[in-house]
Coordinates of C-alpha atoms in Angstrom, one line a residue:
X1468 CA -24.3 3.1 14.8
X1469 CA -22.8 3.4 11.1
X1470 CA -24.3 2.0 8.6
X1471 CA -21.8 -0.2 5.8
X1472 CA -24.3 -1.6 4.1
X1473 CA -24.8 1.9 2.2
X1474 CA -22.8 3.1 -0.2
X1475 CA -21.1 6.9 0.0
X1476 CA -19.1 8.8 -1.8
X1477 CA -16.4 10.7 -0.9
X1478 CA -14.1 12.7 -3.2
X1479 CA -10.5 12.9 -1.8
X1480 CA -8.1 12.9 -3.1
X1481 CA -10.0 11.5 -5.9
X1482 CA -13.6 10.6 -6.2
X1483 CA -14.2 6.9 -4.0
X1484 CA -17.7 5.3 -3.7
X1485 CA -16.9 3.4 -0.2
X1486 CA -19.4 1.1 1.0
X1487 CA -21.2 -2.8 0.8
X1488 CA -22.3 -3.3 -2.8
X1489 CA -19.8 -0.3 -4.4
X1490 CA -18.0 -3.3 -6.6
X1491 CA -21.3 -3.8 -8.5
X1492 CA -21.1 -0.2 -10.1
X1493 CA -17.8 -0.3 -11.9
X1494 CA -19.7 -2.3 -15.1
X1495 CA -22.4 0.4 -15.5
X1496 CA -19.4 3.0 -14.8
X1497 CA -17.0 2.2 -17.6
X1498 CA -20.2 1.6 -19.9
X1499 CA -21.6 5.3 -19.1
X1500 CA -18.5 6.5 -20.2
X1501 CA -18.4 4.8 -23.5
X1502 CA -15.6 2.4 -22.6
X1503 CA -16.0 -1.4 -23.8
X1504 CA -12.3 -3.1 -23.2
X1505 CA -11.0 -2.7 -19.4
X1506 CA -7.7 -4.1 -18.9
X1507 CA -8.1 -5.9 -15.8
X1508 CA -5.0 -6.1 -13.8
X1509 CA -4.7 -8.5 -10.7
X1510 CA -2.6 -10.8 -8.8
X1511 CA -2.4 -15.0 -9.2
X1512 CA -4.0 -15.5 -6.2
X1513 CA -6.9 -12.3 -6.5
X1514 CA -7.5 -14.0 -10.1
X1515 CA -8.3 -17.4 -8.6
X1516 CA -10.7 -16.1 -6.1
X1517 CA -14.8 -16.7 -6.4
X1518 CA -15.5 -12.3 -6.3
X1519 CA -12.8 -11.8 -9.1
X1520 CA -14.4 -14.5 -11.2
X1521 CA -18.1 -12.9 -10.2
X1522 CA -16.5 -9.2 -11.4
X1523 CA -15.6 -10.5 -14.7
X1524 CA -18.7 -12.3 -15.3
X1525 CA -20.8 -9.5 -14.2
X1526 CA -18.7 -7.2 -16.8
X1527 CA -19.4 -9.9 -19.5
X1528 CA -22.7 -9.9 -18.3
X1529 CA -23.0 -6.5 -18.8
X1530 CA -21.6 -6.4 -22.5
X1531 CA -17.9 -5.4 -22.2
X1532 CA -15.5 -7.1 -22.8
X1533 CA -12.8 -7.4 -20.2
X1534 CA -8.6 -8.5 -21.1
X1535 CA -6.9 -10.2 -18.1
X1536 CA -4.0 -9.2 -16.8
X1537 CA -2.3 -11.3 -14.2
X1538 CA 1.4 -12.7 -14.7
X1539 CA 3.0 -9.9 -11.7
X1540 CA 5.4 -10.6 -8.8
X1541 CA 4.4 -10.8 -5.3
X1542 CA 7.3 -8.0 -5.3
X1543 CA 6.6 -6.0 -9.0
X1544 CA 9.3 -6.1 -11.1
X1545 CA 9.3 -3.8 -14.6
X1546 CA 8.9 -6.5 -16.9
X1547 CA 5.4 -7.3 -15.6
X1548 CA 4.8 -3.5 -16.4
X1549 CA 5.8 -4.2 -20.2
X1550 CA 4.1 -7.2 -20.1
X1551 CA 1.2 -5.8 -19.3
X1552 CA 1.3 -3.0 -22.0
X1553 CA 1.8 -5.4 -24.3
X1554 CA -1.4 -6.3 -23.2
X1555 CA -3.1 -3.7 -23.3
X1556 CA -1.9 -3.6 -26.9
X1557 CA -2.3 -6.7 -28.3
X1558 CA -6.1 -6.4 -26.4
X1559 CA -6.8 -2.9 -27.7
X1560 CA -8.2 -2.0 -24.8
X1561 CA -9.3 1.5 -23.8
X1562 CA -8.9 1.9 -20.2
X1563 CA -7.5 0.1 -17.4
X1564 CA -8.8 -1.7 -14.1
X1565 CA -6.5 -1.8 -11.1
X1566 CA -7.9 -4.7 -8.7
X1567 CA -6.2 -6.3 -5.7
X1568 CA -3.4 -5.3 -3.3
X1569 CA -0.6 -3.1 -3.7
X1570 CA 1.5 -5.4 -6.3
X1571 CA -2.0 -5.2 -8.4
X1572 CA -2.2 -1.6 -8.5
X1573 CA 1.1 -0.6 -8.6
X1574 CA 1.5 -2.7 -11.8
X1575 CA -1.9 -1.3 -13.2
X1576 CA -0.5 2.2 -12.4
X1577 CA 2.8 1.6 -14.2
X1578 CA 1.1 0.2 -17.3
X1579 CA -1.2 3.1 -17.5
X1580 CA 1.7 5.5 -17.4
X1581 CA 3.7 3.6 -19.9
X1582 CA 0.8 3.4 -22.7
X1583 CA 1.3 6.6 -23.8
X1584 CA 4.9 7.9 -22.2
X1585 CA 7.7 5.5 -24.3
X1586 CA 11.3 6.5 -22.3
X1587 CA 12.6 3.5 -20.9
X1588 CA 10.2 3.3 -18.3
X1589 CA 12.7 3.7 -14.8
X1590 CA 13.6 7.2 -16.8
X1591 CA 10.4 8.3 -15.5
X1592 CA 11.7 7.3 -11.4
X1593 CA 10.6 10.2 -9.7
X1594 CA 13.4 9.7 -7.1
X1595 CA 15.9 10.8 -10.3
X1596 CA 12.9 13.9 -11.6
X1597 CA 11.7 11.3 -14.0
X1598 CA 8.1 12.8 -13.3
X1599 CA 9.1 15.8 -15.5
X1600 CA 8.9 13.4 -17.9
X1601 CA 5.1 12.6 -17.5
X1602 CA 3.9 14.6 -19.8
X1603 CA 1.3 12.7 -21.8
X1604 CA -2.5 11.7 -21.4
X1605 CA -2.8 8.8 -20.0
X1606 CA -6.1 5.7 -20.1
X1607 CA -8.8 5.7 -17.9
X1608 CA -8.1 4.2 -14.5
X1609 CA -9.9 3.1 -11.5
X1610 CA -9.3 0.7 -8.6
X1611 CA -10.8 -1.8 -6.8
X1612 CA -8.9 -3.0 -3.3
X1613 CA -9.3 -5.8 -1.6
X1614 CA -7.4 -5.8 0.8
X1615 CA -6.8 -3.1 3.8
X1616 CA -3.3 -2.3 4.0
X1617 CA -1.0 -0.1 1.0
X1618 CA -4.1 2.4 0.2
X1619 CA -3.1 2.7 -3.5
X1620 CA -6.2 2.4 -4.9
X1621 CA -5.9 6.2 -4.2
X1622 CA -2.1 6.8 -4.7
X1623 CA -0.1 8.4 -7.4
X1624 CA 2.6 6.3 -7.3
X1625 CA 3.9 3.0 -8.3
X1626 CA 7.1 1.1 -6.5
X1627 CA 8.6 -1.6 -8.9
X1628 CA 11.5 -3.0 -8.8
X1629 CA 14.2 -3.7 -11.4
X1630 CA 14.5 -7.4 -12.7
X1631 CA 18.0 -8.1 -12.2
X1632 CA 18.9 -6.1 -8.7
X1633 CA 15.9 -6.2 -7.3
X1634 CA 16.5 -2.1 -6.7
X1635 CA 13.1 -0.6 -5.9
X1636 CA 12.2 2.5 -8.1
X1637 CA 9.2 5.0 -7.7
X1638 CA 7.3 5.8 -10.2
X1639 CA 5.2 9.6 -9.8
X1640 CA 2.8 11.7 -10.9
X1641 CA -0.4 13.0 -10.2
X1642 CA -1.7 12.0 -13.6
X1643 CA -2.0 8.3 -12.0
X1644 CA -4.7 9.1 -9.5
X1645 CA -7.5 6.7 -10.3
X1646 CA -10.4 8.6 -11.6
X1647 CA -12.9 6.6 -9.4
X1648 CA -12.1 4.1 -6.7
X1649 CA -14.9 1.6 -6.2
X1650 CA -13.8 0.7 -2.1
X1651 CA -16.3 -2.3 -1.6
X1652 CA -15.4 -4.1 2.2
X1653 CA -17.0 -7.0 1.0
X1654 CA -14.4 -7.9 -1.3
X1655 CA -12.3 -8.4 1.8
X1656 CA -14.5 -10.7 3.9
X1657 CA -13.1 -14.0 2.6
X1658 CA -9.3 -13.1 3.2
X1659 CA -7.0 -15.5 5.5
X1660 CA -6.5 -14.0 9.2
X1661 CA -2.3 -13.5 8.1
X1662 CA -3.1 -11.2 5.0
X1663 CA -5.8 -9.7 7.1
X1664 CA -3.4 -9.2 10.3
X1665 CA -0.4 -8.4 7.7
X1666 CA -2.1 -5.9 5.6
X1667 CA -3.7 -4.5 8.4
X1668 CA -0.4 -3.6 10.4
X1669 CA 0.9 -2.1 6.9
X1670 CA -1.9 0.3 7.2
X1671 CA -1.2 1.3 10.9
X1672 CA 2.8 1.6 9.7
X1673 CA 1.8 4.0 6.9
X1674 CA -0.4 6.2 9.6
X1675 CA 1.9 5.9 12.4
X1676 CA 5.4 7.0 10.1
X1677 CA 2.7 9.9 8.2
X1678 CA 1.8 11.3 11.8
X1679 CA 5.5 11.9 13.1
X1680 CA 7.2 12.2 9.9
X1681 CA 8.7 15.7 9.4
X1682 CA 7.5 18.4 8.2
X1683 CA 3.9 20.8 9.0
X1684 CA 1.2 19.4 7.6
X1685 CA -1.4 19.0 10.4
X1686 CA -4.1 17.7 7.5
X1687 CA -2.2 15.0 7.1
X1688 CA -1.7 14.4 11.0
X1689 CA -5.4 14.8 11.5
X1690 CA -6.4 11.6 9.0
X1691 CA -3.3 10.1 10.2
X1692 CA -4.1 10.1 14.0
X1693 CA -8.0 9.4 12.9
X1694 CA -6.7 6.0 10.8
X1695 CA -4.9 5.1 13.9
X1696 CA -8.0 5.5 15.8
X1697 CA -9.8 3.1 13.2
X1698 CA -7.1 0.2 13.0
X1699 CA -6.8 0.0 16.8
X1700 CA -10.5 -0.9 17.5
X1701 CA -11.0 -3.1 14.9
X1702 CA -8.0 -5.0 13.0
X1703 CA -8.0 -7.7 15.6
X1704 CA -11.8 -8.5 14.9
X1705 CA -11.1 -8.4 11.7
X1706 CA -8.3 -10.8 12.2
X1707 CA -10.5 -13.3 14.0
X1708 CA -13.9 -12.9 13.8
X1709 CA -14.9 -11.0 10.9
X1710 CA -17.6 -8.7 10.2
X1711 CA -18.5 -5.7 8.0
X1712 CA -18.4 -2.9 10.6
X1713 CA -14.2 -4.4 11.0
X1714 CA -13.5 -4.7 7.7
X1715 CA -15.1 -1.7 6.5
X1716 CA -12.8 0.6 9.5
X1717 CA -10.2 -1.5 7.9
X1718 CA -11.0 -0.5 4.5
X1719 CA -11.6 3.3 5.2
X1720 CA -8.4 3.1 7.7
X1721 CA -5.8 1.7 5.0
X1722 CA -7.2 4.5 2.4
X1723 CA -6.8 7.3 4.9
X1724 CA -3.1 5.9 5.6
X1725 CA -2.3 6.4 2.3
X1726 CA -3.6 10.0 1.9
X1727 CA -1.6 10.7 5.1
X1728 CA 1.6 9.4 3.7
X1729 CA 1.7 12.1 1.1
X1730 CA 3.9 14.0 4.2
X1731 CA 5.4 11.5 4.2
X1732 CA 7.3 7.5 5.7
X1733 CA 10.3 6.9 7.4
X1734 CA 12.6 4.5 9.4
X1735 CA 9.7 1.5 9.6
X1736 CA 9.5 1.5 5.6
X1737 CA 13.6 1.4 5.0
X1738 CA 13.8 -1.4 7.0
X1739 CA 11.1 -3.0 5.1
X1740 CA 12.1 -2.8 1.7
X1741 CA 15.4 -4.1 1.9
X1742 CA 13.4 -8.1 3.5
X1743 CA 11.0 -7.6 0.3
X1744 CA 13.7 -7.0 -2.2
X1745 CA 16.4 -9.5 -0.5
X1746 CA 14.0 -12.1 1.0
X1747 CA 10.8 -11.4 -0.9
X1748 CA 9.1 -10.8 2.2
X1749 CA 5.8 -9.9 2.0
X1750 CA 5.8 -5.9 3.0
X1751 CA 3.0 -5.8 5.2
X1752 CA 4.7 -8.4 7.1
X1753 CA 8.2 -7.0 7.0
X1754 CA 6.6 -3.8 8.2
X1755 CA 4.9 -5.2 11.1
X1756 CA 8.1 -6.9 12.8
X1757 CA 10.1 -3.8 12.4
X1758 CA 7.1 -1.2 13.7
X1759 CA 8.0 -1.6 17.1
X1760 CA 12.1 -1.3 16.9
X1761 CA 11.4 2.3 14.5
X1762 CA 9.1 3.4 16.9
X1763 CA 11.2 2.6 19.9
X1764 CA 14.3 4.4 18.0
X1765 CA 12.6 7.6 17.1
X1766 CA 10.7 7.5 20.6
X1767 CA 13.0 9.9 22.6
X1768 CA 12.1 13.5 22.0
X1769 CA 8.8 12.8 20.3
X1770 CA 7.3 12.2 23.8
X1771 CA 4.0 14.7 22.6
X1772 CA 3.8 12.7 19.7
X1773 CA 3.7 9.5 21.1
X1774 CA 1.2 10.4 23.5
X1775 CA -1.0 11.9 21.4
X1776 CA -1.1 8.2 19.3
X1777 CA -1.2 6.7 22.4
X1778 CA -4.5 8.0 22.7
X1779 CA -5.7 7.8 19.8
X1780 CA -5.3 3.6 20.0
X1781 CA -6.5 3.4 23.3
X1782 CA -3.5 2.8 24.5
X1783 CA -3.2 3.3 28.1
X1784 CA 0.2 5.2 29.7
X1785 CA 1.7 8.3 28.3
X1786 CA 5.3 6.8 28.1
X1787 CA 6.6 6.1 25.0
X1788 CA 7.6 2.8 25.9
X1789 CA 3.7 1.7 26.2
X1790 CA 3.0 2.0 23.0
X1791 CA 5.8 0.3 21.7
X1792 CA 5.2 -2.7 23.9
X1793 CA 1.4 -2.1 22.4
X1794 CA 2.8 -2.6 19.2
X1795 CA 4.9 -5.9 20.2
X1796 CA 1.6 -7.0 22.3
X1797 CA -0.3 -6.2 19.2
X1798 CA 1.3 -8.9 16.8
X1799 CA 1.3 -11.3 18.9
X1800 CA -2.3 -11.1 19.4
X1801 CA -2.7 -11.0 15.3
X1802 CA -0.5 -14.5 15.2
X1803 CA 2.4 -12.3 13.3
X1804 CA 6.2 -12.9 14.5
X1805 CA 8.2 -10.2 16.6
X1806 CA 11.9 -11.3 15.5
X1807 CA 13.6 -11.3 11.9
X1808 CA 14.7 -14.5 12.4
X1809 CA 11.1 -16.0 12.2
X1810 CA 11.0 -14.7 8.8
X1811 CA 14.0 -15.8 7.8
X1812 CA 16.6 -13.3 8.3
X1813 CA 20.0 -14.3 9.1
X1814 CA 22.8 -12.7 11.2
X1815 CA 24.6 -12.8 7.8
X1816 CA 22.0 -11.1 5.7
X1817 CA 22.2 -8.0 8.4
X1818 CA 25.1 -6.4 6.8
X1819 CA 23.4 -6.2 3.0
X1820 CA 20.2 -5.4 4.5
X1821 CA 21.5 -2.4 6.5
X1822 CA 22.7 -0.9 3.0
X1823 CA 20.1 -1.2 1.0
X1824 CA 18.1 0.6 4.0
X1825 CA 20.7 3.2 4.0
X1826 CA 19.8 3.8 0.2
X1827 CA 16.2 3.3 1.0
X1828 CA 13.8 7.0 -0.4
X1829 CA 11.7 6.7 2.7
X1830 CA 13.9 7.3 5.8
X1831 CA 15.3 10.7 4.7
X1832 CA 11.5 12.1 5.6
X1833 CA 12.2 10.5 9.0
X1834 CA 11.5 13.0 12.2
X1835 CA 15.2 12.0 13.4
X1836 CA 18.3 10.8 10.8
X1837 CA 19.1 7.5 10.2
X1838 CA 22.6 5.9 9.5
X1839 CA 23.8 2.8 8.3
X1840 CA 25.1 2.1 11.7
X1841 CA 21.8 2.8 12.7
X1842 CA 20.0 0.4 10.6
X1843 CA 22.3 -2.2 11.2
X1844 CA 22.0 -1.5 15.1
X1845 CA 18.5 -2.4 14.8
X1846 CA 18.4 -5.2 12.6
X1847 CA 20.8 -7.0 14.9
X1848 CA 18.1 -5.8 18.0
X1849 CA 15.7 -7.5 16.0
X1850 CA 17.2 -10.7 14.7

């Protein structure tokens, strides 16, 4: 039986104390180190919420003096980033605190990149070699998630968007690793079955798409497959009946996705983006309706593959087609929707959507190439 009531530490790709209770050390963290202004950077809703408010107080409590930061998007958009510089600023602060979901950190990851690096800050897009660019120090940074399902807390990347188009830009380098991620699945034990279901099937996307993307990197397949393993037996607990043995596989499961993902996303991803950027749909969500119709389509010929998730999920039957009706069967156990149209795609948003997919940075690491025609084939399957 595992213990996750303990805390341990693990350091990869960066150093993470995971465990019950590893929330309570950031205070006497950032105080070892001789830092007394954190900006804290959350969401709306994470600022609202009773363990936030504890955080903070404890922080207070402990003689530093925290400057909240928490006017973002759902979807990030870059003037949140300069917002929140301006905060940083204004605040003098002298090192940053990424806590929340992937909006949260992404945001706290741009504004710790654009402190000290003063290009406009998309001129840093690594999609364009902007990372060249990132050449400066930059502040302190850790994380704090709290929820199980983008990983950042141990990325090195930030996606925001641009105001006016909505157009989703990536932000890289590997100067934006957190120093210290504080994983605590406690923080996660008050959150609402559809973030919990959502999030969760954001972190089985970034596994799955990791494990068959292309390329050889069989590290990154072995956490991958290992993730897998992890979501399967527990997101549906967690879901429903929560406990700390779910959420902390949940926890450790999201974080392993992300570190898989460095080989890699794919087809599951560029149909996603286009619903946040379009629709505002909320990417775990958007991610979980499409899983099934990007696994189906890259299915054939990945038969190996397929299998070799198959069992790792406890899925029984070695045909492809099992574990994409595992994946359908799967949301509908978690309450989450198998058709666009339940989230409010149209038949005349299909064409726009099947663009910006086209254009989307993820699908050209795909295991099979993807066209527009593609896309649009299996938006209308979804609809």
């Amino acid at each position: 039986m595992i213990q996750f009531d303990i805390v341990r530490q693990y350091n990869f790709p960066t150093v993470i104390r995971f465990g019950a209770g590893a929330s309570a050390e950031l205070g006497p963290h950032l105080k070892g180190l001789g830092f007394s202004r954190p900006l804290v950077v959350t969401d709306p809703t994470v600022r609202d919420l009773p363990f936030f408010k504890k955080i903070i107080s404890e922080l207070e409590r402990q003689g530093l003096k925290p400057e909240l930061f928490s006017d973002i998007h759902k979807n990030p958009v870059k003037s949140d980033v300069l917002a929140g510089k301006q905060a940083f600023q204004t605040a003098g602060a002298d090192c940053i605190v990424g806590i929340g979901g992937g909006a949260g950190m992404d945001v706290a990851r741009a504004i710790t990149l654009s402190i000290h690096h003063h290009r406009d800050l998309f001129e840093y897009d690594d999609l364009i070699g902007g990372d060249q660019y990132v050449t400066e120090d930059v502040p302190y940074f850790v994380t704090l998630p709290t929820t199980s399902g983008t990983g950042s807390e141990v990325g090195r990347s930030a996606i925001i968007s641009e105001d006016d188009t909505h157009r989703k830009r990536i932000l890289f380098s590997p100067k934006l690793l957190a120093k210290m991620v504080f994983a605590d699945p406690v923080l996660t034990m008050e959150l609402p079955p559809f973030v919990t279901a959502a999030t969760g099937m954001d972190a089985l996307t970034h596994n799955m798409e990791a494990y068959i993307a292309k390329g050889f990197h069989p590290m990154c397949e072995g956490i991958a497959l290992q993730g897998m393993a992890l979501i399967s037996e527990s997101i549906v607990t967690a879901t429903k009946a929560p406990d700390l043995a779910s959420r902390s596989k949940m926890m450790i499961a999201s974080l392993m996705g992300a570190v898989a993902f460095q080989k890699g996303l794919g087809i599951v991803h560029s149909l996603a983006h286009p619903l946040s950027s379009l629709l505002d749909t909320h990417h775990g969500l958007a991610n979980a309706v499409n899983l099934p119709y990007g696994m189906e389509f890259n299915a054939p010929g990945l038969e190996l593959p397929f299998q070799r998730m198959a069992q790792a999920m406890g899925v029984s039957g070695s045909d492809p087609a099992a574990l994409v009706n595992w994946l359908f069967e799967l949301n509908t156990r978690l309450g989450l929707p198998t058709r666009l149209n339940a989230i409010g795609v149209k038949e005349e948003h299909l064409d726009t959507l099947a663009g910006l997919a086209e254009a989307d940075f993820c699908h050209p690491n795909n295991p099979k190439p993807v066209s527009r025609e593609d896309f649009l084939r299996i938006y209308k399957k979804a609809l």
